[in-house]
Amino acid sequence: MEEVKVLGSWPSPYGFRVQWALELKGVEYEYIDEDLFNKSDMLLKYNPVHKKIPVLVHNGKSIAESAVILEYIEETWPQNPLLPMDPYERAMARFWLNFVDNKDKAAPFVSFFIGVGEEHEKAAKEAKELLTIFEEQGLGEKKYFGGEEIGMVDLAMGWIAASLGVIEEIVDVKILDAESLPRLHAWVQNFRAYPVIKNNLPDHDKLLENYTKKREMFLASIAT
Amino acid sequence: MKDDIANNMSEEVKLFKTWSTPYGLRVVWALKLKGIQYKAIDEDLSNKSALLLRFNPVHKKVPVLVHNGKPISESLVILEYIDETWKQNPILPEDPFEKARARFWGKFNDEKLIPSIWDAFSREGKEQEDAFVAIMENLKFVEEELKGKKFFGGEKIGLADLAFGSLANLIYVFEELTGLKLVDERYPLLSAWMQKFSELPIIKDNWPPHDKMIIKYQALYEKYHPTK
């Protein structure tokens, strides 16, 4: 009997990626939710270097960093592959995984979430430019980033389908609209409707409450 | 005839880099390790070639590996591609957990250690002090990872060694320029690794020239720490 644990912290998209990968491959696991303001001894033991989630624990051995975890899951449970076979296609997928996780690329989305005024307008513009790159160069004419089926890049982009809509609601600005980004917009619908994914998306109302609070907390902290 | 074939082989693989970039260097080492013929194109980043911009339109950076006309960028992605395409002298282990470990440390070098060294190099005052504290913490973890091992990859060098590799050169440059000792007696395993790694033939034969490095980083250092 294999023992698989996932340490996450709802609604972190990095945790979701790992759960989605395991669900798509039909791997049973125990999910443990961490309070990041009060990290458990287990988290500190399993990820002493970064002390962050997600962490995958497989038969007592821990793996940290979501991109590294996804590759491990792919190699350990090869059913329903999340990466293509061809080395060049795999390199392209890894390039996009890298791109999504790059701090500089995440910054506009963070500012879009918690920024105000001029900074917020600038962030919305930059975020939209990045979404355009995702659509034109990442997705292209494909249904999913992974092609006909969901792959690793879809899971990494998954936060867009799972939570960007709620962020847009809170800040009352739309950047992913069907008119200017038709293919990415369609991808969001397709991703959300995908059999395993649709049962593992964050609840809208709970997410709205959580993110509203986060934005308020941040705005309050910079006001003082 | 043999020359033609050799030339055709080396036409298949091109590497865009600069003479000093550590990210390009690790790709050179991987290609040399596997005995892959390639053509190196050293870029002037203040005047990027049209070819580079065509092959890496998203980031416009080096290194870029072009194999049979198809470009791949991001050095760690390139290393994985090389390992999957040319199977001799593997740089990643078979075991998924050990593979994960190698990838984790490759990322650690790129996302934590190098940025902390860069911060200490380019900042001043309190920010520089904080950066030094971060470097020490990071080096502690790296030292821990080397326990019981000759190289990060075990008996032979692997992906993590190639990722950490340029440290074995940059650290000496940094120490010479700043007069500060980074890898001191607190890090005996790391010191030993730096020595062993830099003495390997393919590494030794493919280091950027020390003097040229000093000149380059001296100029950079003075830019960030102008004498008043």
Short mmCIF file of C-alpha atoms in Angstrom, two decimals:
data_model
loop_
_atom_site.label_atom_id
_atom_site.label_comp_id
_atom_site.label_asym_id
_atom_site.label_seq_id
_atom_site.Cartn_x
_atom_site.Cartn_y
_atom_site.Cartn_z
CA MET A 1 0.00 0.00 0.00
CA GLU A 2 1.58 3.24 -1.10
CA GLU A 3 1.38 6.19 1.21
CA VAL A 4 0.92 9.52 -0.50
CA LYS A 5 0.40 12.79 1.36
CA VAL A 6 0.01 16.29 -0.01
CA LEU A 7 0.67 19.31 2.17
CA GLY A 8 -1.11 22.34 0.77
CA SER A 9 -2.80 25.51 1.93
CA TRP A 10 -6.18 26.31 0.48
CA PRO A 11 -6.60 28.09 -1.93
CA SER A 12 -2.98 28.09 -3.08
CA PRO A 13 -2.86 27.31 -6.81
CA TYR A 14 0.48 25.56 -6.34
CA GLY A 15 -1.21 23.05 -4.07
CA PHE A 16 -4.08 22.63 -6.50
CA ARG A 17 -1.71 21.71 -9.32
CA VAL A 18 -0.35 18.80 -7.34
CA GLN A 19 -3.82 17.60 -6.34
CA TRP A 20 -5.06 17.85 -9.92
CA ALA A 21 -2.11 15.80 -11.17
CA LEU A 22 -2.78 13.03 -8.64
CA GLU A 23 -6.52 13.09 -9.31
CA LEU A 24 -6.00 12.90 -13.07
CA LYS A 25 -3.80 9.83 -12.60
CA GLY A 26 -6.18 8.21 -10.13
CA VAL A 27 -3.65 8.19 -7.30
CA GLU A 28 -5.09 8.04 -3.77
CA TYR A 29 -3.62 10.54 -1.35
CA GLU A 30 -4.18 12.22 1.98
CA TYR A 31 -4.50 15.99 1.86
CA ILE A 32 -3.24 18.03 4.79
CA ASP A 33 -4.09 21.71 4.90
CA GLU A 34 -1.45 23.96 6.46
CA ASP A 35 -1.94 27.25 8.23
CA LEU A 36 0.93 29.26 6.79
CA PHE A 37 0.93 31.61 9.79
CA ASN A 38 1.40 28.63 12.06
CA LYS A 39 3.42 26.05 10.13
CA SER A 40 3.29 22.50 11.42
CA ASP A 41 6.35 20.56 12.56
CA MET A 42 5.58 18.17 9.75
CA LEU A 43 5.91 20.90 7.11
CA LEU A 44 9.16 22.14 8.63
CA LYS A 45 10.47 18.58 8.69
CA TYR A 46 9.47 17.80 5.12
CA ASN A 47 10.56 21.10 3.59
CA PRO A 48 13.34 22.47 5.79
CA VAL A 49 14.92 24.51 2.99
CA HIS A 50 11.92 26.58 1.88
CA LYS A 51 9.32 25.82 4.59
CA LYS A 52 6.62 26.20 1.94
CA ILE A 53 3.76 24.27 0.42
CA PRO A 54 3.11 22.24 -1.60
CA VAL A 55 5.05 19.21 -0.43
CA LEU A 56 4.46 15.68 -1.65
CA VAL A 57 5.34 12.86 0.73
CA HIS A 58 5.57 9.43 -0.90
CA ASN A 59 6.32 6.49 1.38
CA GLY A 60 7.96 8.86 3.84
CA LYS A 61 10.17 10.68 1.33
CA SER A 62 9.37 14.32 0.68
CA ILE A 63 9.56 16.37 -2.48
CA ALA A 64 9.13 20.16 -2.55
CA GLU A 65 8.67 22.77 -5.33
CA SER A 66 5.51 22.21 -7.37
CA ALA A 67 7.29 21.95 -10.75
CA VAL A 68 9.62 19.29 -9.31
CA ILE A 69 6.66 17.49 -7.70
CA LEU A 70 4.73 17.40 -11.00
CA GLU A 71 7.70 15.79 -12.79
CA TYR A 72 8.01 13.24 -9.97
CA ILE A 73 4.32 12.39 -10.18
CA GLU A 74 4.61 12.00 -13.95
CA GLU A 75 7.53 9.57 -13.65
CA THR A 76 6.17 7.59 -10.74
CA TRP A 77 2.61 7.17 -12.05
CA PRO A 78 2.91 7.18 -15.85
CA GLN A 79 -0.79 6.56 -16.58
CA ASN A 80 -2.64 9.48 -18.17
CA PRO A 81 0.58 11.23 -19.11
CA LEU A 82 0.87 14.96 -18.48
CA LEU A 83 3.94 15.48 -20.64
CA PRO A 84 4.38 14.63 -24.33
CA MET A 85 6.71 11.80 -25.39
CA ASP A 86 8.82 13.81 -27.83
CA PRO A 87 11.85 15.50 -26.17
CA TYR A 88 11.33 18.76 -28.06
CA GLU A 89 7.65 18.96 -27.13
CA ARG A 90 8.62 18.19 -23.54
CA ALA A 91 11.14 21.03 -23.65
CA MET A 92 8.40 23.37 -24.88
CA ALA A 93 6.13 22.29 -22.02
CA ARG A 94 8.94 22.81 -19.49
CA PHE A 95 9.66 26.23 -21.00
CA TRP A 96 6.05 27.29 -20.36
CA LEU A 97 6.06 25.84 -16.85
CA ASN A 98 9.13 27.93 -16.19
CA PHE A 99 7.50 30.99 -17.74
CA VAL A 100 4.36 30.75 -15.60
CA ASP A 101 6.35 30.33 -12.40
CA ASN A 102 8.85 33.08 -13.07
CA LYS A 103 8.55 35.76 -10.37
CA ASP A 104 8.75 38.62 -12.83
CA LYS A 105 5.88 37.15 -14.81
CA ALA A 106 3.74 36.70 -11.70
CA ALA A 107 4.28 40.28 -10.46
CA PRO A 108 1.69 42.01 -12.70
CA PHE A 109 -0.97 39.52 -11.61
CA VAL A 110 -0.10 40.11 -7.95
CA SER A 111 -0.37 43.87 -8.43
CA PHE A 112 -3.61 43.33 -10.32
CA PHE A 113 -4.92 41.54 -7.25
CA ILE A 114 -3.75 43.89 -4.51
CA GLY A 115 -2.88 47.16 -6.26
CA VAL A 116 -4.85 50.41 -6.51
CA GLY A 117 -4.97 53.49 -8.69
CA GLU A 118 -2.31 54.04 -11.32
CA GLU A 119 -0.28 51.03 -10.22
CA HIS A 120 -3.37 48.89 -10.68
CA GLU A 121 -4.05 50.22 -14.17
CA LYS A 122 -0.47 49.51 -15.19
CA ALA A 123 -0.70 46.01 -13.71
CA ALA A 124 -3.95 45.29 -15.57
CA LYS A 125 -2.31 46.27 -18.84
CA GLU A 126 0.80 44.14 -18.21
CA ALA A 127 -1.27 41.19 -17.03
CA LYS A 128 -3.36 41.37 -20.16
CA GLU A 129 -0.20 41.41 -22.30
CA LEU A 130 0.98 38.26 -20.54
CA LEU A 131 -2.39 36.59 -21.09
CA THR A 132 -2.04 37.45 -24.76
CA ILE A 133 1.37 35.76 -24.87
CA PHE A 134 -0.14 32.70 -23.17
CA GLU A 135 -2.91 32.60 -25.76
CA GLU A 136 -0.89 33.30 -28.88
CA GLN A 137 2.37 31.53 -28.15
CA GLY A 138 1.44 28.99 -25.51
CA LEU A 139 -2.02 27.83 -26.52
CA GLY A 140 -2.00 28.66 -30.24
CA GLU A 141 -4.65 26.67 -32.05
CA LYS A 142 -4.72 23.88 -29.49
CA LYS A 143 -7.64 23.06 -27.26
CA TYR A 144 -5.42 22.70 -24.20
CA PHE A 145 -1.83 23.75 -23.60
CA GLY A 146 -1.12 20.01 -23.60
CA GLY A 147 -2.83 19.49 -26.98
CA GLU A 148 -5.99 17.38 -27.19
CA GLU A 149 -5.77 16.49 -23.52
CA ILE A 150 -4.85 18.41 -20.37
CA GLY A 151 -1.12 18.41 -19.59
CA MET A 152 1.27 19.82 -17.04
CA VAL A 153 1.18 23.32 -18.50
CA ASP A 154 -2.63 23.38 -18.21
CA LEU A 155 -2.27 22.52 -14.52
CA ALA A 156 0.25 25.34 -14.06
CA MET A 157 -2.03 27.76 -15.91
CA GLY A 158 -4.96 26.31 -13.97
CA TRP A 159 -5.03 29.18 -11.50
CA ILE A 160 -6.30 31.38 -14.34
CA ALA A 161 -9.31 29.11 -14.79
CA ALA A 162 -9.80 28.56 -11.07
CA SER A 163 -9.40 32.02 -9.62
CA LEU A 164 -8.76 34.88 -12.05
CA GLY A 165 -12.50 35.36 -12.45
CA VAL A 166 -12.90 35.95 -8.71
CA ILE A 167 -10.03 38.44 -8.70
CA GLU A 168 -11.63 40.30 -11.61
CA GLU A 169 -14.88 40.40 -9.62
CA ILE A 170 -13.19 41.87 -6.56
CA VAL A 171 -11.21 44.57 -8.38
CA ASP A 172 -14.07 45.12 -10.84
CA VAL A 173 -11.80 45.00 -13.87
CA LYS A 174 -11.97 42.39 -16.60
CA ILE A 175 -8.76 41.38 -18.36
CA LEU A 176 -9.66 37.92 -19.69
CA ASP A 177 -12.63 38.69 -21.88
CA ALA A 178 -14.06 36.53 -24.67
CA GLU A 179 -13.69 39.26 -27.29
CA SER A 180 -9.99 40.02 -27.02
CA LEU A 181 -8.82 36.59 -25.82
CA PRO A 182 -11.29 34.14 -27.39
CA ARG A 183 -9.08 31.05 -27.32
CA LEU A 184 -7.89 31.52 -23.75
CA HIS A 185 -11.46 32.25 -22.71
CA ALA A 186 -12.58 29.00 -24.33
CA TRP A 187 -9.70 27.19 -22.62
CA VAL A 188 -10.95 28.41 -19.22
CA GLN A 189 -14.40 26.92 -19.92
CA ASN A 190 -12.93 23.65 -21.19
CA PHE A 191 -10.53 23.33 -18.24
CA ARG A 192 -13.25 23.97 -15.68
CA ALA A 193 -15.52 21.42 -17.35
CA TYR A 194 -12.89 18.67 -17.60
CA PRO A 195 -14.12 15.55 -15.73
CA VAL A 196 -11.64 15.36 -12.85
CA ILE A 197 -10.93 19.08 -12.63
CA LYS A 198 -14.55 20.15 -12.28
CA ASN A 199 -14.88 18.31 -8.96
CA ASN A 200 -11.68 19.88 -7.67
CA LEU A 201 -12.12 23.59 -8.20
CA PRO A 202 -12.20 26.08 -5.33
CA ASP A 203 -15.73 27.02 -4.32
CA HIS A 204 -16.61 30.42 -5.77
CA ASP A 205 -18.11 32.00 -2.67
CA LYS A 206 -15.40 30.71 -0.35
CA LEU A 207 -12.73 31.97 -2.73
CA LEU A 208 -14.42 35.35 -3.03
CA GLU A 209 -14.48 35.67 0.76
CA ASN A 210 -10.86 34.53 1.14
CA TYR A 211 -9.48 36.81 -1.57
CA THR A 212 -11.55 39.81 -0.51
CA LYS A 213 -10.12 39.47 2.97
CA LYS A 214 -6.58 39.10 1.62
CA ARG A 215 -6.86 42.22 -0.51
CA GLU A 216 -8.33 44.20 2.39
CA MET A 217 -5.57 43.00 4.73
CA PHE A 218 -2.91 44.05 2.29
CA LEU A 219 -4.44 47.47 1.60
CA ALA A 220 -4.79 48.04 5.35
CA SER A 221 -1.16 47.10 5.97
CA ILE A 222 0.21 49.59 3.45
CA ALA A 223 -2.10 52.34 4.67
CA THR A 224 -0.51 52.34 8.13
CA MET B 1 34.06 13.05 -46.86
CA LYS B 2 34.56 12.46 -43.12
CA ASP B 3 35.05 16.21 -42.64
CA ASP B 4 31.80 16.90 -44.45
CA ILE B 5 29.95 14.53 -42.17
CA ALA B 6 31.63 16.07 -39.13
CA ASN B 7 30.68 19.53 -40.34
CA ASN B 8 27.10 18.44 -40.96
CA MET B 9 26.92 16.98 -37.48
CA SER B 10 28.10 20.22 -35.94
CA GLU B 11 25.59 22.16 -38.05
CA GLU B 12 22.80 20.24 -36.32
CA VAL B 13 23.52 21.70 -32.88
CA LYS B 14 24.09 25.38 -32.27
CA LEU B 15 24.47 27.12 -28.93
CA PHE B 16 23.89 30.85 -28.52
CA LYS B 17 25.62 32.16 -25.41
CA THR B 18 28.09 34.77 -24.22
CA TRP B 19 31.70 34.13 -23.24
CA SER B 20 30.90 34.54 -19.55
CA THR B 21 27.31 33.55 -18.87
CA PRO B 22 27.19 30.76 -16.26
CA TYR B 23 23.90 29.59 -17.76
CA GLY B 24 25.54 29.01 -21.11
CA LEU B 25 28.55 27.39 -19.49
CA ARG B 26 26.48 24.62 -17.94
CA VAL B 27 25.09 23.76 -21.39
CA VAL B 28 28.64 23.67 -22.82
CA TRP B 29 29.63 21.23 -20.07
CA ALA B 30 26.63 18.99 -20.76
CA LEU B 31 27.40 18.90 -24.49
CA LYS B 32 31.09 18.16 -23.82
CA LEU B 33 30.22 15.49 -21.27
CA LYS B 34 28.16 13.66 -23.88
CA GLY B 35 30.64 14.29 -26.69
CA ILE B 36 28.14 16.23 -28.79
CA GLN B 37 29.53 18.34 -31.61
CA TYR B 38 28.10 21.82 -31.70
CA LYS B 39 28.69 25.30 -33.02
CA ALA B 40 29.02 28.03 -30.39
CA ILE B 41 27.82 31.53 -31.19
CA ASP B 42 28.96 34.12 -28.67
CA GLU B 43 26.53 37.01 -28.54
CA ASP B 44 27.10 40.63 -27.65
CA LEU B 45 24.09 41.28 -25.45
CA SER B 46 24.19 45.01 -26.14
CA ASN B 47 23.72 44.17 -29.81
CA LYS B 48 21.70 40.97 -30.06
CA SER B 49 21.80 39.13 -33.36
CA ALA B 50 18.70 38.75 -35.50
CA LEU B 51 19.08 34.97 -35.19
CA LEU B 52 18.97 35.10 -31.38
CA LEU B 53 15.85 37.25 -31.43
CA ARG B 54 14.22 34.85 -33.88
CA PHE B 55 15.12 31.80 -31.79
CA ASN B 56 14.13 33.27 -28.41
CA PRO B 57 11.40 35.79 -29.12
CA VAL B 58 9.82 35.46 -25.68
CA HIS B 59 12.84 36.19 -23.48
CA LYS B 60 15.49 37.39 -25.99
CA LYS B 61 18.14 35.84 -23.72
CA VAL B 62 20.99 33.38 -23.86
CA PRO B 63 21.58 30.49 -23.76
CA VAL B 64 19.54 29.09 -26.63
CA LEU B 65 20.19 25.61 -28.00
CA VAL B 66 19.11 25.05 -31.60
CA HIS B 67 18.83 21.41 -32.61
CA ASN B 68 17.99 20.72 -36.23
CA GLY B 69 16.59 24.23 -36.51
CA LYS B 70 14.36 23.97 -33.44
CA PRO B 71 15.23 26.34 -30.58
CA ILE B 72 15.10 25.63 -26.85
CA SER B 73 15.73 28.27 -24.18
CA GLU B 74 16.09 28.28 -20.38
CA SER B 75 19.28 26.51 -19.35
CA LEU B 76 17.72 23.89 -17.06
CA VAL B 77 15.15 23.04 -19.75
CA ILE B 78 18.02 22.71 -22.23
CA LEU B 79 19.89 20.35 -19.90
CA GLU B 80 16.83 18.09 -19.59
CA TYR B 81 16.41 18.13 -23.38
CA ILE B 82 20.07 17.21 -23.91
CA ASP B 83 19.78 14.34 -21.43
CA GLU B 84 16.65 12.96 -23.11
CA THR B 85 17.98 13.32 -26.64
CA TRP B 86 21.54 11.99 -26.17
CA LYS B 87 21.48 9.05 -23.76
CA GLN B 88 25.23 8.53 -23.22
CA ASN B 89 26.71 9.76 -19.91
CA PRO B 90 23.38 10.62 -18.30
CA ILE B 91 23.23 13.75 -16.15
CA LEU B 92 20.03 12.74 -14.39
CA PRO B 93 19.69 9.52 -12.37
CA GLU B 94 17.13 6.78 -13.13
CA ASP B 95 15.35 6.90 -9.79
CA PRO B 96 12.46 9.42 -9.77
CA PHE B 97 13.20 10.56 -6.22
CA GLU B 98 16.89 11.17 -6.94
CA LYS B 99 15.86 12.96 -10.14
CA ALA B 100 13.53 15.18 -8.09
CA ARG B 101 16.38 15.91 -5.73
CA ALA B 102 18.68 16.99 -8.59
CA ARG B 103 15.97 19.24 -10.04
CA PHE B 104 15.24 20.75 -6.62
CA TRP B 105 18.88 21.76 -6.12
CA GLY B 106 19.20 23.08 -9.68
CA LYS B 107 16.26 25.39 -8.95
CA PHE B 108 17.70 26.29 -5.56
CA ASN B 109 20.91 27.48 -7.16
CA ASP B 110 19.12 29.55 -9.77
CA GLU B 111 16.28 30.93 -7.67
CA LYS B 112 17.89 31.32 -4.24
CA LEU B 113 21.67 31.06 -4.13
CA ILE B 114 22.72 33.02 -7.21
CA PRO B 115 20.24 35.87 -6.53
CA SER B 116 21.55 36.14 -2.94
CA ILE B 117 25.15 36.33 -4.19
CA TRP B 118 24.12 38.89 -6.78
CA ASP B 119 22.35 40.94 -4.11
CA ALA B 120 25.46 40.95 -1.92
CA PHE B 121 27.53 41.97 -4.92
CA SER B 122 25.29 44.76 -6.18
CA ARG B 123 23.76 46.27 -3.03
CA GLU B 124 25.15 48.45 -0.29
CA GLY B 125 24.71 49.08 3.42
CA LYS B 126 21.95 47.19 5.24
CA GLU B 127 20.70 45.51 2.04
CA GLN B 128 24.16 44.09 1.42
CA GLU B 129 24.41 42.89 5.02
CA ASP B 130 21.04 41.15 4.72
CA ALA B 131 22.19 39.55 1.48
CA PHE B 132 25.24 38.12 3.23
CA VAL B 133 23.05 36.57 5.90
CA ALA B 134 20.94 35.00 3.15
CA ILE B 135 24.06 33.65 1.41
CA MET B 136 25.27 32.02 4.62
CA GLU B 137 21.91 30.34 5.18
CA ASN B 138 21.80 29.14 1.59
CA LEU B 139 25.35 27.78 1.72
CA LYS B 140 24.49 25.88 4.89
CA PHE B 141 21.78 23.98 3.04
CA VAL B 142 24.11 23.27 0.14
CA GLU B 143 26.79 21.98 2.52
CA GLU B 144 24.20 19.69 4.12
CA GLU B 145 23.22 18.28 0.73
CA LEU B 146 26.82 17.24 0.04
CA LYS B 147 27.02 15.00 3.14
CA GLY B 148 28.22 11.54 2.19
CA LYS B 149 28.61 12.47 -1.47
CA LYS B 150 31.55 13.25 -3.70
CA PHE B 151 29.48 15.32 -6.11
CA PHE B 152 25.84 16.41 -5.93
CA GLY B 153 25.19 13.66 -8.47
CA GLY B 154 26.99 11.06 -6.33
CA GLU B 155 30.10 9.43 -7.73
CA LYS B 156 29.75 11.33 -10.98
CA ILE B 157 28.62 14.88 -11.74
CA GLY B 158 24.99 15.39 -12.63
CA LEU B 159 22.46 18.12 -13.29
CA ALA B 160 22.84 19.74 -9.87
CA ASP B 161 26.64 19.87 -10.25
CA LEU B 162 26.26 21.55 -13.62
CA ALA B 163 23.81 24.04 -12.12
CA PHE B 164 26.04 24.84 -9.12
CA GLY B 165 29.13 24.58 -11.30
CA SER B 166 29.83 28.20 -12.12
CA LEU B 167 30.02 28.89 -8.37
CA ALA B 168 33.35 27.11 -8.37
CA ASN B 169 34.59 30.01 -10.48
CA LEU B 170 32.39 32.97 -9.54
CA ILE B 171 32.96 32.58 -5.82
CA TYR B 172 36.72 33.11 -6.25
CA VAL B 173 36.06 36.16 -8.43
CA PHE B 174 33.65 37.54 -5.84
CA GLU B 175 36.06 36.90 -2.97
CA GLU B 176 38.94 38.49 -4.85
CA LEU B 177 36.95 41.62 -5.70
CA THR B 178 35.26 42.17 -2.36
CA GLY B 179 38.07 40.93 -0.13
CA LEU B 180 35.47 38.85 1.71
CA LYS B 181 35.58 35.10 2.23
CA LEU B 182 32.29 33.42 1.36
CA VAL B 183 33.18 29.72 1.39
CA ASP B 184 35.26 29.47 4.56
CA GLU B 185 36.05 26.72 7.06
CA ARG B 186 32.35 26.44 7.87
CA TYR B 187 31.81 24.77 4.50
CA PRO B 188 34.46 22.05 4.15
CA LEU B 189 32.36 19.83 1.86
CA LEU B 190 31.51 22.72 -0.44
CA SER B 191 35.17 23.79 -0.57
CA ALA B 192 36.19 20.25 -1.46
CA TRP B 193 33.49 20.04 -4.12
CA MET B 194 34.60 23.34 -5.70
CA GLN B 195 38.12 21.95 -5.94
CA LYS B 196 37.15 18.52 -7.33
CA PHE B 197 34.64 19.95 -9.76
CA SER B 198 36.97 22.54 -11.25
CA GLU B 199 39.69 19.92 -11.71
CA LEU B 200 37.57 17.68 -13.92
CA PRO B 201 39.00 17.78 -17.45
CA ILE B 202 35.88 18.96 -19.25
CA ILE B 203 35.36 21.67 -16.66
CA LYS B 204 38.99 22.79 -16.53
CA ASP B 205 39.14 23.05 -20.31
CA ASN B 206 35.95 25.09 -20.45
CA TRP B 207 36.28 27.83 -17.87
CA PRO B 208 35.99 31.45 -18.89
CA PRO B 209 39.44 33.05 -18.47
CA HIS B 210 39.96 34.24 -14.88
CA ASP B 211 41.59 37.55 -15.82
CA LYS B 212 38.79 38.44 -18.19
CA MET B 213 36.25 37.58 -15.46
CA ILE B 214 38.02 39.82 -12.94
CA ILE B 215 38.01 42.73 -15.40
CA LYS B 216 34.33 42.26 -16.21
CA TYR B 217 33.14 41.91 -12.62
CA GLN B 218 35.46 44.65 -11.37
CA ALA B 219 33.76 47.05 -13.78
CA LEU B 220 30.35 45.87 -12.65
CA TYR B 221 31.30 46.15 -8.98
CA GLU B 222 32.49 49.72 -9.46
CA LYS B 223 29.25 50.53 -11.22
CA TYR B 224 27.27 49.38 -8.16
CA HIS B 225 29.68 50.82 -5.61
CA PRO B 226 30.84 54.13 -7.03
CA THR B 227 33.62 55.68 -4.96
CA LYS B 228 32.57 59.12 -3.86
#
